[in-house]
């Protein structure tokens, strides 16, 4: 998941570099929402430790 978030942020930077600001901002917003969801999921899911 972190690799996907990194790839999406890198793609947003490439889009901004080539002056596609709308797509870059939209992709950045989607990536931000995904990262918030991922953080919330991992922060609230109980750990299952099997010994």
PDB file of N, CA, C and O in Angstrom:
ATOM      1  N   UNK A   1       0.829  -1.195   0.000  1.00  0.00           N
ATOM      2  CA  UNK A   1       0.000   0.000   0.000  1.00  0.00           C
ATOM      3  C   UNK A   1       0.871   1.256   0.000  1.00  0.00           C
ATOM      4  O   UNK A   1       0.536   2.232  -0.666  1.00  0.00           O
ATOM      5  N   UNK A   2       1.952   1.213   0.741  1.00  0.00           N
ATOM      6  CA  UNK A   2       2.837   2.380   0.770  1.00  0.00           C
ATOM      7  C   UNK A   2       3.462   2.594  -0.604  1.00  0.00           C
ATOM      8  O   UNK A   2       3.629   3.735  -1.041  1.00  0.00           O
ATOM      9  N   UNK A   3       3.789   1.504  -1.282  1.00  0.00           N
ATOM     10  CA  UNK A   3       4.356   1.633  -2.634  1.00  0.00           C
ATOM     11  C   UNK A   3       3.339   2.268  -3.580  1.00  0.00           C
ATOM     12  O   UNK A   3       3.697   3.092  -4.425  1.00  0.00           O
ATOM     13  N   UNK A   4       2.076   1.896  -3.434  1.00  0.00           N
ATOM     14  CA  UNK A   4       1.026   2.492  -4.271  1.00  0.00           C
ATOM     15  C   UNK A   4       0.893   3.985  -3.976  1.00  0.00           C
ATOM     16  O   UNK A   4       0.806   4.793  -4.909  1.00  0.00           O
ATOM     17  N   UNK A   5       0.881   4.347  -2.703  1.00  0.00           N
ATOM     18  CA  UNK A   5       0.774   5.771  -2.338  1.00  0.00           C
ATOM     19  C   UNK A   5       1.972   6.553  -2.873  1.00  0.00           C
ATOM     20  O   UNK A   5       1.825   7.664  -3.391  1.00  0.00           O
ATOM     21  N   UNK A   6       3.160   5.971  -2.760  1.00  0.00           N
ATOM     22  CA  UNK A   6       4.359   6.628  -3.276  1.00  0.00           C
ATOM     23  C   UNK A   6       4.277   6.804  -4.790  1.00  0.00           C
ATOM     24  O   UNK A   6       4.619   7.860  -5.324  1.00  0.00           O
ATOM     25  N   UNK A   7       3.808   5.775  -5.482  1.00  0.00           N
ATOM     26  CA  UNK A   7       3.690   5.853  -6.938  1.00  0.00           C
ATOM     27  C   UNK A   7       2.669   6.911  -7.355  1.00  0.00           C
ATOM     28  O   UNK A   7       2.888   7.657  -8.321  1.00  0.00           O
ATOM     29  N   UNK A   8       1.554   6.990  -6.637  1.00  0.00           N
ATOM     30  CA  UNK A   8       0.540   7.993  -6.971  1.00  0.00           C
ATOM     31  C   UNK A   8       1.055   9.404  -6.719  1.00  0.00           C
ATOM     32  O   UNK A   8       0.799  10.319  -7.515  1.00  0.00           O
ATOM     33  N   UNK A   9       1.800   9.593  -5.629  1.00  0.00           N
ATOM     34  CA  UNK A   9       2.375  10.920  -5.372  1.00  0.00           C
ATOM     35  C   UNK A   9       3.436  11.271  -6.422  1.00  0.00           C
ATOM     36  O   UNK A   9       3.517  12.427  -6.857  1.00  0.00           O
ATOM     37  N   UNK A  10       4.221  10.290  -6.823  1.00  0.00           N
ATOM     38  CA  UNK A  10       5.213  10.537  -7.868  1.00  0.00           C
ATOM     39  C   UNK A  10       4.531  10.901  -9.190  1.00  0.00           C
ATOM     40  O   UNK A  10       4.973  11.805  -9.897  1.00  0.00           O
ATOM     41  N   UNK A  11       3.440  10.210  -9.504  1.00  0.00           N
ATOM     42  CA  UNK A  11       2.701  10.523 -10.720  1.00  0.00           C
ATOM     43  C   UNK A  11       2.101  11.930 -10.649  1.00  0.00           C
ATOM     44  O   UNK A  11       2.100  12.664 -11.653  1.00  0.00           O
ATOM     45  N   UNK A  12       1.612  12.325  -9.476  1.00  0.00           N
ATOM     46  CA  UNK A  12       1.084  13.685  -9.308  1.00  0.00           C
ATOM     47  C   UNK A  12       2.180  14.722  -9.537  1.00  0.00           C
ATOM     48  O   UNK A  12       1.942  15.769 -10.159  1.00  0.00           O
ATOM     49  N   UNK A  13       3.387  14.424  -9.062  1.00  0.00           N
ATOM     50  CA  UNK A  13       4.496  15.359  -9.279  1.00  0.00           C
ATOM     51  C   UNK A  13       4.868  15.445 -10.762  1.00  0.00           C
ATOM     52  O   UNK A  13       5.158  16.539 -11.266  1.00  0.00           O
ATOM     53  N   UNK A  14       4.839  14.316 -11.446  1.00  0.00           N
ATOM     54  CA  UNK A  14       5.149  14.323 -12.883  1.00  0.00           C
ATOM     55  C   UNK A  14       4.085  15.104 -13.644  1.00  0.00           C
ATOM     56  O   UNK A  14       4.401  15.887 -14.547  1.00  0.00           O
ATOM     57  N   UNK A  15       2.818  14.908 -13.279  1.00  0.00           N
ATOM     58  CA  UNK A  15       1.750  15.667 -13.934  1.00  0.00           C
ATOM     59  C   UNK A  15       1.901  17.165 -13.691  1.00  0.00           C
ATOM     60  O   UNK A  15       1.688  17.970 -14.601  1.00  0.00           O
ATOM     61  N   UNK A  16       2.274  17.541 -12.485  1.00  0.00           N
ATOM     62  CA  UNK A  16       2.486  18.968 -12.190  1.00  0.00           C
ATOM     63  C   UNK A  16       3.679  19.507 -12.976  1.00  0.00           C
ATOM     64  O   UNK A  16       3.659  20.654 -13.423  1.00  0.00           O
ATOM     65  N   UNK A  17       4.710  18.696 -13.139  1.00  0.00           N
ATOM     66  CA  UNK A  17       5.897  19.110 -13.892  1.00  0.00           C
ATOM     67  C   UNK A  17       5.543  19.430 -15.342  1.00  0.00           C
ATOM     68  O   UNK A  17       6.077  20.365 -15.939  1.00  0.00           O
ATOM     69  N   UNK A  18       4.608  18.639 -15.899  1.00  0.00           N
ATOM     70  CA  UNK A  18       4.199  18.852 -17.289  1.00  0.00           C
ATOM     71  C   UNK A  18       2.981  19.772 -17.404  1.00  0.00           C
ATOM     72  O   UNK A  18       2.282  19.744 -18.408  1.00  0.00           O
ATOM     73  N   UNK A  19       2.727  20.571 -16.397  1.00  0.00           N
ATOM     74  CA  UNK A  19       1.681  21.601 -16.383  1.00  0.00           C
ATOM     75  C   UNK A  19       0.272  21.052 -16.534  1.00  0.00           C
ATOM     76  O   UNK A  19      -0.592  21.687 -17.145  1.00  0.00           O
ATOM     77  N   UNK A  20       0.033  19.885 -16.009  1.00  0.00           N
ATOM     78  CA  UNK A  20      -1.323  19.335 -15.931  1.00  0.00           C
ATOM     79  C   UNK A  20      -1.797  19.494 -14.485  1.00  0.00           C
ATOM     80  O   UNK A  20      -1.947  18.531 -13.738  1.00  0.00           O
ATOM     81  N   UNK A  21      -2.022  20.762 -14.090  1.00  0.00           N
ATOM     82  CA  UNK A  21      -2.282  21.081 -12.686  1.00  0.00           C
ATOM     83  C   UNK A  21      -3.588  20.479 -12.184  1.00  0.00           C
ATOM     84  O   UNK A  21      -3.645  20.006 -11.045  1.00  0.00           O
ATOM     85  N   UNK A  22      -4.618  20.482 -12.982  1.00  0.00           N
ATOM     86  CA  UNK A  22      -5.902  19.924 -12.520  1.00  0.00           C
ATOM     87  C   UNK A  22      -5.785  18.449 -12.204  1.00  0.00           C
ATOM     88  O   UNK A  22      -6.256  17.983 -11.176  1.00  0.00           O
ATOM     89  N   UNK A  23      -5.151  17.694 -13.109  1.00  0.00           N
ATOM     90  CA  UNK A  23      -4.985  16.264 -12.878  1.00  0.00           C
ATOM     91  C   UNK A  23      -4.067  16.006 -11.692  1.00  0.00           C
ATOM     92  O   UNK A  23      -4.280  15.071 -10.916  1.00  0.00           O
ATOM     93  N   UNK A  24      -3.045  16.843 -11.551  1.00  0.00           N
ATOM     94  CA  UNK A  24      -2.099  16.676 -10.444  1.00  0.00           C
ATOM     95  C   UNK A  24      -2.800  16.914  -9.107  1.00  0.00           C
ATOM     96  O   UNK A  24      -2.630  16.139  -8.161  1.00  0.00           O
ATOM     97  N   UNK A  25      -3.603  17.984  -9.026  1.00  0.00           N
ATOM     98  CA  UNK A  25      -4.327  18.261  -7.778  1.00  0.00           C
ATOM     99  C   UNK A  25      -5.372  17.182  -7.488  1.00  0.00           C
ATOM    100  O   UNK A  25      -5.548  16.779  -6.336  1.00  0.00           O
ATOM    101  N   UNK A  26      -6.039  16.700  -8.519  1.00  0.00           N
ATOM    102  CA  UNK A  26      -7.044  15.652  -8.322  1.00  0.00           C
ATOM    103  C   UNK A  26      -6.385  14.365  -7.836  1.00  0.00           C
ATOM    104  O   UNK A  26      -6.872  13.724  -6.893  1.00  0.00           O
ATOM    105  N   UNK A  27      -5.279  13.991  -8.463  1.00  0.00           N
ATOM    106  CA  UNK A  27      -4.574  12.778  -8.042  1.00  0.00           C
ATOM    107  C   UNK A  27      -3.999  12.935  -6.642  1.00  0.00           C
ATOM    108  O   UNK A  27      -4.020  11.989  -5.844  1.00  0.00           O
ATOM    109  N   UNK A  28      -3.503  14.110  -6.318  1.00  0.00           N
ATOM    110  CA  UNK A  28      -2.993  14.361  -4.974  1.00  0.00           C
ATOM    111  C   UNK A  28      -4.116  14.234  -3.944  1.00  0.00           C
ATOM    112  O   UNK A  28      -3.925  13.656  -2.869  1.00  0.00           O
ATOM    113  N   UNK A  29      -5.294  14.750  -4.260  1.00  0.00           N
ATOM    114  CA  UNK A  29      -6.429  14.643  -3.338  1.00  0.00           C
ATOM    115  C   UNK A  29      -6.850  13.194  -3.146  1.00  0.00           C
ATOM    116  O   UNK A  29      -7.121  12.764  -2.017  1.00  0.00           O
ATOM    117  N   UNK A  30      -6.879  12.429  -4.228  1.00  0.00           N
ATOM    118  CA  UNK A  30      -7.222  11.005  -4.121  1.00  0.00           C
ATOM    119  C   UNK A  30      -6.180  10.276  -3.275  1.00  0.00           C
ATOM    120  O   UNK A  30      -6.524   9.460  -2.414  1.00  0.00           O
ATOM    121  N   UNK A  31      -4.916  10.582  -3.501  1.00  0.00           N
ATOM    122  CA  UNK A  31      -3.854   9.947  -2.727  1.00  0.00           C
ATOM    123  C   UNK A  31      -3.953  10.327  -1.254  1.00  0.00           C
ATOM    124  O   UNK A  31      -3.747   9.489  -0.374  1.00  0.00           O
ATOM    125  N   UNK A  32      -4.280  11.569  -0.985  1.00  0.00           N
ATOM    126  CA  UNK A  32      -4.442  12.005   0.397  1.00  0.00           C
ATOM    127  C   UNK A  32      -5.590  11.271   1.074  1.00  0.00           C
ATOM    128  O   UNK A  32      -5.464  10.817   2.222  1.00  0.00           O
ATOM    129  N   UNK A  33      -6.701  11.106   0.377  1.00  0.00           N
ATOM    130  CA  UNK A  33      -7.832  10.367   0.935  1.00  0.00           C
ATOM    131  C   UNK A  33      -7.479   8.898   1.172  1.00  0.00           C
ATOM    132  O   UNK A  33      -7.849   8.319   2.199  1.00  0.00           O
ATOM    133  N   UNK A  34      -6.762   8.290   0.235  1.00  0.00           N
ATOM    134  CA  UNK A  34      -6.331   6.906   0.415  1.00  0.00           C
ATOM    135  C   UNK A  34      -5.385   6.755   1.600  1.00  0.00           C
ATOM    136  O   UNK A  34      -5.477   5.796   2.368  1.00  0.00           O
ATOM    137  N   UNK A  35      -4.489   7.696   1.769  1.00  0.00           N
ATOM    138  CA  UNK A  35      -3.549   7.604   2.880  1.00  0.00           C
ATOM    139  C   UNK A  35      -4.251   7.807   4.223  1.00  0.00           C
ATOM    140  O   UNK A  35      -3.901   7.155   5.207  1.00  0.00           O
ATOM    141  N   UNK A  36      -5.252   8.674   4.263  1.00  0.00           N
ATOM    142  CA  UNK A  36      -6.023   8.853   5.499  1.00  0.00           C
ATOM    143  C   UNK A  36      -6.812   7.592   5.813  1.00  0.00           C
ATOM    144  O   UNK A  36      -6.858   7.144   6.967  1.00  0.00           O
ATOM    145  N   UNK A  37      -7.415   6.978   4.791  1.00  0.00           N
ATOM    146  CA  UNK A  37      -8.142   5.719   4.998  1.00  0.00           C
ATOM    147  C   UNK A  37      -7.197   4.629   5.503  1.00  0.00           C
ATOM    148  O   UNK A  37      -7.506   3.902   6.442  1.00  0.00           O
ATOM    149  N   UNK A  38      -6.022   4.528   4.886  1.00  0.00           N
ATOM    150  CA  UNK A  38      -5.066   3.491   5.273  1.00  0.00           C
ATOM    151  C   UNK A  38      -4.583   3.697   6.698  1.00  0.00           C
ATOM    152  O   UNK A  38      -4.487   2.745   7.478  1.00  0.00           O
ATOM    153  N   UNK A  39      -4.309   4.946   7.063  1.00  0.00           N
ATOM    154  CA  UNK A  39      -3.869   5.240   8.425  1.00  0.00           C
ATOM    155  C   UNK A  39      -4.973   4.928   9.424  1.00  0.00           C
ATOM    156  O   UNK A  39      -4.717   4.312  10.466  1.00  0.00           O
ATOM    157  N   UNK A  40      -6.203   5.307   9.116  1.00  0.00           N
ATOM    158  CA  UNK A  40      -7.319   5.034  10.019  1.00  0.00           C
ATOM    159  C   UNK A  40      -7.542   3.530  10.161  1.00  0.00           C
ATOM    160  O   UNK A  40      -7.779   3.037  11.259  1.00  0.00           O
ATOM    161  N   UNK A  41      -7.442   2.796   9.061  1.00  0.00           N
ATOM    162  CA  UNK A  41      -7.638   1.347   9.103  1.00  0.00           C
ATOM    163  C   UNK A  41      -6.590   0.680   9.995  1.00  0.00           C
ATOM    164  O   UNK A  41      -6.910  -0.160  10.837  1.00  0.00           O
ATOM    165  N   UNK A  42      -5.334   1.070   9.842  1.00  0.00           N
ATOM    166  CA  UNK A  42      -4.273   0.442  10.626  1.00  0.00           C
ATOM    167  C   UNK A  42      -4.205   0.963  12.049  1.00  0.00           C
ATOM    168  O   UNK A  42      -3.672   0.284  12.924  1.00  0.00           O
ATOM    169  N   UNK A  43      -4.727   2.131  12.298  1.00  0.00           N
ATOM    170  CA  UNK A  43      -4.708   2.669  13.662  1.00  0.00           C
ATOM    171  C   UNK A  43      -5.838   2.100  14.503  1.00  0.00           C
ATOM    172  O   UNK A  43      -5.742   2.075  15.726  1.00  0.00           O
ATOM    173  N   UNK A  44      -6.909   1.664  13.880  1.00  0.00           N
ATOM    174  CA  UNK A  44      -8.072   1.210  14.643  1.00  0.00           C
ATOM    175  C   UNK A  44      -8.286  -0.313  14.599  1.00  0.00           C
ATOM    176  O   UNK A  44      -9.092  -0.829  15.341  1.00  0.00           O
ATOM    177  N   UNK A  45      -7.545  -1.024  13.758  1.00  0.00           N
ATOM    178  CA  UNK A  45      -7.680  -2.470  13.680  1.00  0.00           C
ATOM    179  C   UNK A  45      -6.900  -3.117  14.819  1.00  0.00           C
ATOM    180  O   UNK A  45      -5.719  -2.799  15.003  1.00  0.00           O
ATOM    181  N   UNK A  46      -7.538  -3.989  15.594  1.00  0.00           N
ATOM    182  CA  UNK A  46      -6.785  -4.639  16.684  1.00  0.00           C
ATOM    183  C   UNK A  46      -5.743  -5.596  16.132  1.00  0.00           C
ATOM    184  O   UNK A  46      -5.944  -6.226  15.087  1.00  0.00           O
ATOM    185  N   UNK A  47      -4.652  -5.699  16.852  1.00  0.00           N
ATOM    186  CA  UNK A  47      -3.578  -6.599  16.448  1.00  0.00           C
ATOM    187  C   UNK A  47      -3.943  -8.031  16.787  1.00  0.00           C
ATOM    188  O   UNK A  47      -4.494  -8.302  17.843  1.00  0.00           O
ATOM    189  N   UNK A  48      -3.626  -8.924  15.881  1.00  0.00           N
ATOM    190  CA  UNK A  48      -3.847 -10.348  16.131  1.00  0.00           C
ATOM    191  C   UNK A  48      -2.485 -11.019  16.158  1.00  0.00           C
ATOM    192  O   UNK A  48      -1.852 -11.211  15.120  1.00  0.00           O
ATOM    193  N   UNK A  49      -2.036 -11.352  17.336  1.00  0.00           N
ATOM    194  CA  UNK A  49      -0.739 -11.996  17.486  1.00  0.00           C
ATOM    195  C   UNK A  49      -0.982 -13.466  17.794  1.00  0.00           C
ATOM    196  O   UNK A  49      -1.590 -13.806  18.802  1.00  0.00           O
ATOM    197  N   UNK A  50      -0.536 -14.313  16.910  1.00  0.00           N
ATOM    198  CA  UNK A  50      -0.716 -15.751  17.079  1.00  0.00           C
ATOM    199  C   UNK A  50       0.636 -16.331  17.490  1.00  0.00           C
ATOM    200  O   UNK A  50       1.615 -16.255  16.751  1.00  0.00           O
ATOM    201  N   UNK A  51       0.663 -16.893  18.676  1.00  0.00           N
ATOM    202  CA  UNK A  51       1.917 -17.483  19.165  1.00  0.00           C
ATOM    203  C   UNK A  51       1.953 -18.973  18.929  1.00  0.00           C
ATOM    204  O   UNK A  51       1.016 -19.663  18.956  1.00  0.00           O
TER     205      UNK A  51
END
